[in-house]
Amino acid sequence: MKPNPFVPPSAPDGPADGGRLIVLTAPLTEAIDHAGYFIQMAMASLPIWMEGVINRKYPKWREVEHNDDGSARYMPAGVRLVEKSLLREYRSDDVVACFPDDLHKFVGPRTRVVAVSTHNPLGVTFAAGVYTSIFGSSKMPINSHYSRELFAKIKSSPFRDNFKVIVGGSGGWQIIQTNTYEELSVDCVVEGRSESADTLELFRKAIMGEELPRRVDVKHPVEREAILFPDTRTTFGVVEMTTGCGRRCKFCVPDLNPQIDLPKDKIMEAVRANVRNGNKQISLATEDMFIWGQVHTDTPFYFPNREALVDLYSDIVNTPGVEQHVLSHCTIAPAVVDPQLIKQLSDLLLPKSPIHFPYLSSHPEKKALAPLIGLETGSVRMAKQIMSSKGVPFSIEDWPSVVLEGLRVLNENNWFPAMTLIVGNPGETDEDVMDTIDLVYEMERRGLFAFLIPSIFTPLHDTRMEKEEGVRQTRQLTPLQWQLMMKCWKMNLRPGQYSWWGPMAWRVGSIGMWLYKLRRLNGPNFTWPLWMFSGAIPEKTLQRMGKIYAGKPLKTKNRRELLASLKPKDWQYLRPDNGDMPVAHVPQAAAQAMTAR
Ligand code: B12
Ligand code: SF4
């Protein structure tokens, strides 16, 4: 008989102490604290057959660290909060968080709950499934493979009948949507935060052996004091900074949560806890770092609180033991509103950034900051429909100008963001795609740089677009949509920007892949955009041949014009030290001098 991989031969009856009452875990690929954000993002997107690329680049990525008792030294912030929530009711020796390979050390006859936290278990979210599809594989990104492996381990436990499997985290919905409860052996998926009393009630029921509902929706706390903070080490030193956002994009999940900025003293305690437990890196998790310090104040949240932000980040990077700091998400309009804030943050954060862009950065050590920002579309028509407040305080009519001016300010300060684009929005027309291609060409013409991440529209659960249908598979993409996708990748691989990606190798390899597999998989609409991407035929020639869209120059507003377009009632929130103040706002003499120029 084939040995059960879940139970090592030395412990057929499980752990000597009978195991822990509640065992928490997460897929290995979501738990590793190795090589920074990029490796996890790559594993969310690359198909499993490309795992060798990751193995060659990061040969030690599987080497995780343990505490003396075999539990995990670090876990994603979500697991740490479930642990913290449970420890309000259970003893510490009843609860453990461990890596998947160590489950057999903790799951035994005494175990009543195995709780899994997951970010993206099945790879069906945006910017994940699409790349595995382009690369010609089934829906099996590396992360999804390891998530399935984790569930298979739990399913095959000899003690499986004794415990319930509860799943939570930002990717739990994928199990609900694909109805993979049986296949993955999941009893219940929790939608919402672990702090909720309903979550604790669910664990109580599971421990009593009661039946659990398939899905439980629990309430998000509305008070900032109700949010817990980890006091142990989190993967990548993730500490929450805000919940919610407030810009109300229709496709967005995190915006469904209440807009809260979390107390500085608690953030700092969690930073220190990470350092104490051996972390050298910190990252504040947020949808938009720029709302922190400006939530529920007299100033609208989209005019950032410069002093508060500089003070917070200064204390974080100056905490003894913090050697690296990385940004998570933000929006772009604040860069237009307050360039001085961007400059001051750059001065503070660049020295501790682990990201280097040798060919782009003007920093003496070539350091850069790379937050994730949503661009989504260059079409004003589309933007009005799906994200009418994305650029506030500016009008969504000016969205392309806000993107270009914001990116200019960011690039000047060595911020080179990763920007997401949605391809195949419900109702997207060729004109909409052309508008987005125009914006991308305009970035190129102006020498602006962002790492562009186009992904196929994914209707996320509970959002206002949940029931809408867009493009579902790469085969359905139009030639223009393919051109947009491949142009983004071509810009990302501008020679020399990412040495290890080896832009040339990618381009040559892409033609090989096309010949071998992709032309059948992605269909004829993919052909010319792929040739454009490969560089084998110059773009100008393809345009002349009418094989790709040539684009048209955009007429946009500069920063001064954008500020002048604000509602006069908002002028009071602008900071004169940024310049470009609307004329009526500056003292009369200065206004006359400006008009005379
Ligand atoms: C930091 C972060 C990352 C980091 C680090 C992740 C890590 N391993 O720690 C990096 C950059 C690597 C990353 C990558 C990706 N991310 Co990410 N990420 C975040 C971010 C900013 C914070 C996550 C976090 O730690 N929050 C704090 C913790 C405490 O919250 P939480 O995990 O949700 O946990 C709470 C509840 O969910 C619940 N809970 C959690 N687990 C469990 C378990 C049980 C049993 C129970 C009962 C409850 C429960 O309780 C917790 C609170 O008490 C969020 C946005 C956000 N604000 O949440 C996006 C977010 C989660 N990421 C997202 C995406 C799309 C991705 C990628 C797919 C992007 C990509 N293509 O590369 C990849 C996938 C990575 C992977 N491994 O597969 C989306 C998820 C969308 C979705 N719902 O599917 C989000 C919401 C961003 C967004 N704006 O849309 N991400
Ligand atoms: S700006 Fe980003 S986080 Fe805010 S609502 Fe829009 S998509 Fe969501």
PDB file of C-alpha atoms and ligand atoms in Angstrom, residues 29-30 37 40-41 44-45 76-78 81-82 115-117 119-120 125-127 143 166-170 173 190 192-195 199 236 238 240 254 285 287 329, ligand 1:
ATOM      1  CA  THR A  29       3.287  29.570  -1.139  1.00  0.00           C
ATOM      2  CA  GLU A  30       1.260  32.153   0.794  1.00  0.00           C
ATOM      3  CA  TYR A  37       6.273  40.313  -2.372  1.00  0.00           C
ATOM      4  CA  GLN A  40       4.308  35.333  -4.133  1.00  0.00           C
ATOM      5  CA  MET A  41       2.820  37.446  -6.878  1.00  0.00           C
ATOM      6  CA  ALA A  44      -0.016  33.424  -8.034  1.00  0.00           C
ATOM      7  CA  SER A  45       0.286  33.944 -11.774  1.00  0.00           C
ATOM      8  CA  PRO A  76       0.292  35.544   6.860  1.00  0.00           C
ATOM      9  CA  ALA A  77      -1.265  38.363   8.868  1.00  0.00           C
ATOM     10  CA  GLY A  78      -4.717  36.766   8.411  1.00  0.00           C
ATOM     11  CA  LEU A  81      -5.320  37.499  13.580  1.00  0.00           C
ATOM     12  CA  VAL A  82      -7.368  34.316  13.686  1.00  0.00           C
ATOM     13  CA  ALA A 115      -8.584  26.312  10.036  1.00  0.00           C
ATOM     14  CA  VAL A 116      -7.059  27.435   6.760  1.00  0.00           C
ATOM     15  CA  SER A 117      -6.463  31.027   5.790  1.00  0.00           C
ATOM     16  CA  HIS A 119      -5.554  34.549  -0.238  1.00  0.00           C
ATOM     17  CA  ASN A 120      -6.074  32.963  -3.602  1.00  0.00           C
ATOM     18  CA  THR A 125      -9.046  36.018  -9.090  1.00  0.00           C
ATOM     19  CA  PHE A 126      -7.883  38.839 -11.339  1.00  0.00           C
ATOM     20  CA  ALA A 127      -4.268  39.008 -12.532  1.00  0.00           C
ATOM     21  CA  ASN A 143      -0.027  28.898  -5.662  1.00  0.00           C
ATOM     22  CA  ILE A 166     -12.983  25.997   8.322  1.00  0.00           C
ATOM     23  CA  VAL A 167     -11.577  28.262   5.624  1.00  0.00           C
ATOM     24  CA  GLY A 168     -11.292  32.043   5.733  1.00  0.00           C
ATOM     25  CA  GLY A 169      -9.266  34.881   4.260  1.00  0.00           C
ATOM     26  CA  SER A 170      -9.607  37.028   1.164  1.00  0.00           C
ATOM     27  CA  TRP A 173     -14.984  33.084  -1.854  1.00  0.00           C
ATOM     28  CA  VAL A 190     -16.125  32.215   6.622  1.00  0.00           C
ATOM     29  CA  GLY A 192     -15.290  38.295   7.048  1.00  0.00           C
ATOM     30  CA  ARG A 193     -12.993  39.002   9.909  1.00  0.00           C
ATOM     31  CA  SER A 194     -11.954  36.671  12.678  1.00  0.00           C
ATOM     32  CA  GLU A 195     -12.483  39.287  15.379  1.00  0.00           C
ATOM     33  CA  THR A 199     -16.494  33.581  14.116  1.00  0.00           C
ATOM     34  CA  PHE A 236       6.647  40.013   5.016  1.00  0.00           C
ATOM     35  CA  VAL A 238       2.465  42.764   7.134  1.00  0.00           C
ATOM     36  CA  GLU A 240      -2.689  46.509   8.855  1.00  0.00           C
ATOM     37  CA  PRO A 254     -11.946  45.769   0.002  1.00  0.00           C
ATOM     38  CA  ALA A 285      -1.394  46.619   4.468  1.00  0.00           C
ATOM     39  CA  GLU A 287      -5.977  49.776  -0.007  1.00  0.00           C
ATOM     40  CA  HIS A 329      -1.418  49.711  -2.274  1.00  0.00           C
TER      41      HIS A 329
HETATM   42  C1  B12 B   1      -0.387  42.204   1.705  1.00  0.00           C
HETATM   43  C2  B12 B   1      -1.163  41.689   0.508  1.00  0.00           C
HETATM   44  C3  B12 B   1      -0.491  40.862  -0.384  1.00  0.00           C
HETATM   45  C4  B12 B   1       0.963  40.482  -0.219  1.00  0.00           C
HETATM   46  C5  B12 B   1       1.265  39.491   0.876  1.00  0.00           C
HETATM   47  C6  B12 B   1       0.332  38.374   1.093  1.00  0.00           C
HETATM   48  C7  B12 B   1       0.717  37.494   2.247  1.00  0.00           C
HETATM   49  N1  B12 B   1       0.939  36.261   1.990  1.00  0.00           N
HETATM   50  O1  B12 B   1       0.821  37.904   3.385  1.00  0.00           O
HETATM   51  C8  B12 B   1       1.334  40.045  -1.668  1.00  0.00           C
HETATM   52  C9  B12 B   1       1.901  41.242  -2.380  1.00  0.00           C
HETATM   53  C10 B12 B   1       2.308  38.905  -1.788  1.00  0.00           C
HETATM   54  C11 B12 B   1      -0.032  39.757  -2.246  1.00  0.00           C
HETATM   55  C12 B12 B   1      -0.193  38.995  -3.392  1.00  0.00           C
HETATM   56  C13 B12 B   1      -1.414  38.794  -4.006  1.00  0.00           C
HETATM   57  N2  B12 B   1      -2.571  39.415  -3.718  1.00  0.00           N
HETATM   58 CO1  B12 B   1      -2.827  40.431  -2.125  1.00  0.00          CO
HETATM   59  N3  B12 B   1      -3.188  41.664  -0.745  1.00  0.00           N
HETATM   60  C14 B12 B   1      -2.504  42.053   0.302  1.00  0.00           C
HETATM   61  C15 B12 B   1      -3.340  43.029   1.134  1.00  0.00           C
HETATM   62  C16 B12 B   1      -2.874  44.462   0.850  1.00  0.00           C
HETATM   63  C17 B12 B   1      -3.304  42.788   2.628  1.00  0.00           C
HETATM   64  C18 B12 B   1      -3.575  41.356   3.059  1.00  0.00           C
HETATM   65  C19 B12 B   1      -3.515  41.263   4.533  1.00  0.00           C
HETATM   66  O2  B12 B   1      -2.605  40.687   5.092  1.00  0.00           O
HETATM   67  N4  B12 B   1      -4.472  41.892   5.219  1.00  0.00           N
HETATM   68  C20 B12 B   1      -4.551  41.876   6.648  1.00  0.00           C
HETATM   69  C21 B12 B   1      -5.173  40.568   7.140  1.00  0.00           C
HETATM   70  C22 B12 B   1      -5.331  40.620   8.640  1.00  0.00           C
HETATM   71  O3  B12 B   1      -6.445  40.461   6.532  1.00  0.00           O
HETATM   72  P1  B12 B   1      -7.009  39.076   5.952  1.00  0.00           P
HETATM   73  O4  B12 B   1      -5.937  38.244   5.447  1.00  0.00           O
HETATM   74  O5  B12 B   1      -8.139  39.379   5.065  1.00  0.00           O
HETATM   75  O6  B12 B   1      -7.569  38.382   7.270  1.00  0.00           O
HETATM   76  C23 B12 B   1      -8.788  38.744   7.891  1.00  0.00           C
HETATM   77  C24 B12 B   1     -10.021  38.004   7.397  1.00  0.00           C
HETATM   78  O7  B12 B   1      -9.930  37.636   6.039  1.00  0.00           O
HETATM   79  C25 B12 B   1     -10.176  36.848   8.327  1.00  0.00           C
HETATM   80  N5  B12 B   1      -9.476  35.626   8.044  1.00  0.00           N
HETATM   81  C26 B12 B   1      -8.298  35.426   7.409  1.00  0.00           C
HETATM   82  N6  B12 B   1      -8.000  34.114   7.390  1.00  0.00           N
HETATM   83  C27 B12 B   1      -8.959  33.464   8.028  1.00  0.00           C
HETATM   84  C28 B12 B   1      -9.130  32.117   8.303  1.00  0.00           C
HETATM   85  C29 B12 B   1     -10.243  31.722   9.003  1.00  0.00           C
HETATM   86  C30 B12 B   1     -10.413  30.283   9.290  1.00  0.00           C
HETATM   87  C31 B12 B   1     -11.210  32.669   9.441  1.00  0.00           C
HETATM   88  C32 B12 B   1     -12.390  32.230  10.191  1.00  0.00           C
HETATM   89  C33 B12 B   1     -11.051  34.014   9.147  1.00  0.00           C
HETATM   90  C34 B12 B   1      -9.922  34.401   8.455  1.00  0.00           C
HETATM   91  O8  B12 B   1      -9.723  37.371   9.536  1.00  0.00           O
HETATM   92  C35 B12 B   1      -8.699  38.346   9.333  1.00  0.00           C
HETATM   93  C36 B12 B   1      -8.955  39.545  10.217  1.00  0.00           C
HETATM   94  O9  B12 B   1      -9.192  39.198  11.491  1.00  0.00           O
HETATM   95  C37 B12 B   1      -4.781  42.739   0.584  1.00  0.00           C
HETATM   96  C38 B12 B   1      -5.767  43.884   0.665  1.00  0.00           C
HETATM   97  C39 B12 B   1      -6.365  43.966   2.050  1.00  0.00           C
HETATM   98  N7  B12 B   1      -6.453  45.150   2.551  1.00  0.00           N
HETATM   99  O10 B12 B   1      -6.714  42.960   2.651  1.00  0.00           O
HETATM  100  C40 B12 B   1      -4.492  42.269  -0.849  1.00  0.00           C
HETATM  101  C41 B12 B   1      -5.465  41.292  -1.481  1.00  0.00           C
HETATM  102  C42 B12 B   1      -5.900  40.288  -0.466  1.00  0.00           C
HETATM  103  N8  B12 B   1      -4.658  40.647  -2.519  1.00  0.00           N
HETATM  104  C43 B12 B   1      -5.298  40.389  -3.605  1.00  0.00           C
HETATM  105  C44 B12 B   1      -4.753  39.773  -4.758  1.00  0.00           C
HETATM  106  C45 B12 B   1      -5.617  39.718  -5.991  1.00  0.00           C
HETATM  107  C46 B12 B   1      -3.453  39.259  -4.748  1.00  0.00           C
HETATM  108  C47 B12 B   1      -2.772  38.497  -5.889  1.00  0.00           C
HETATM  109  C48 B12 B   1      -3.626  37.451  -6.579  1.00  0.00           C
HETATM  110  C49 B12 B   1      -2.232  39.548  -6.860  1.00  0.00           C
HETATM  111  C50 B12 B   1      -1.354  38.967  -7.950  1.00  0.00           C
HETATM  112  N9  B12 B   1      -1.906  38.649  -9.081  1.00  0.00           N
HETATM  113  O11 B12 B   1      -0.183  38.840  -7.776  1.00  0.00           O
HETATM  114  C51 B12 B   1      -1.569  37.865  -5.165  1.00  0.00           C
HETATM  115  C52 B12 B   1      -1.867  36.447  -4.656  1.00  0.00           C
HETATM  116  C53 B12 B   1      -0.757  35.949  -3.758  1.00  0.00           C
HETATM  117  C54 B12 B   1      -0.751  34.491  -3.586  1.00  0.00           C
HETATM  118  N10 B12 B   1       0.114  34.010  -2.749  1.00  0.00           N
HETATM  119  O12 B12 B   1      -1.473  33.787  -4.235  1.00  0.00           O
HETATM  120  C55 B12 B   1      -6.737  40.852  -3.516  1.00  0.00           C
HETATM  121  C56 B12 B   1      -7.691  39.682  -3.274  1.00  0.00           C
HETATM  122  C57 B12 B   1      -8.886  39.756  -4.166  1.00  0.00           C
HETATM  123  C58 B12 B   1      -9.743  38.551  -3.913  1.00  0.00           C
HETATM  124  N11 B12 B   1     -10.689  38.687  -3.012  1.00  0.00           N
HETATM  125  O13 B12 B   1      -9.588  37.535  -4.487  1.00  0.00           O
HETATM  126  C59 B12 B   1      -6.651  41.882  -2.332  1.00  0.00           C
HETATM  127  C60 B12 B   1      -7.956  42.036  -1.503  1.00  0.00           C
HETATM  128  C61 B12 B   1      -6.230  43.233  -2.915  1.00  0.00           C
HETATM  129  C62 B12 B   1      -7.308  43.969  -3.702  1.00  0.00           C
HETATM  130  N12 B12 B   1      -7.279  45.270  -3.658  1.00  0.00           N
HETATM  131  O14 B12 B   1      -8.145  43.465  -4.354  1.00  0.00           O
HETATM  132  N13 B12 B   1      -1.013  40.351  -1.544  1.00  0.00           N
END
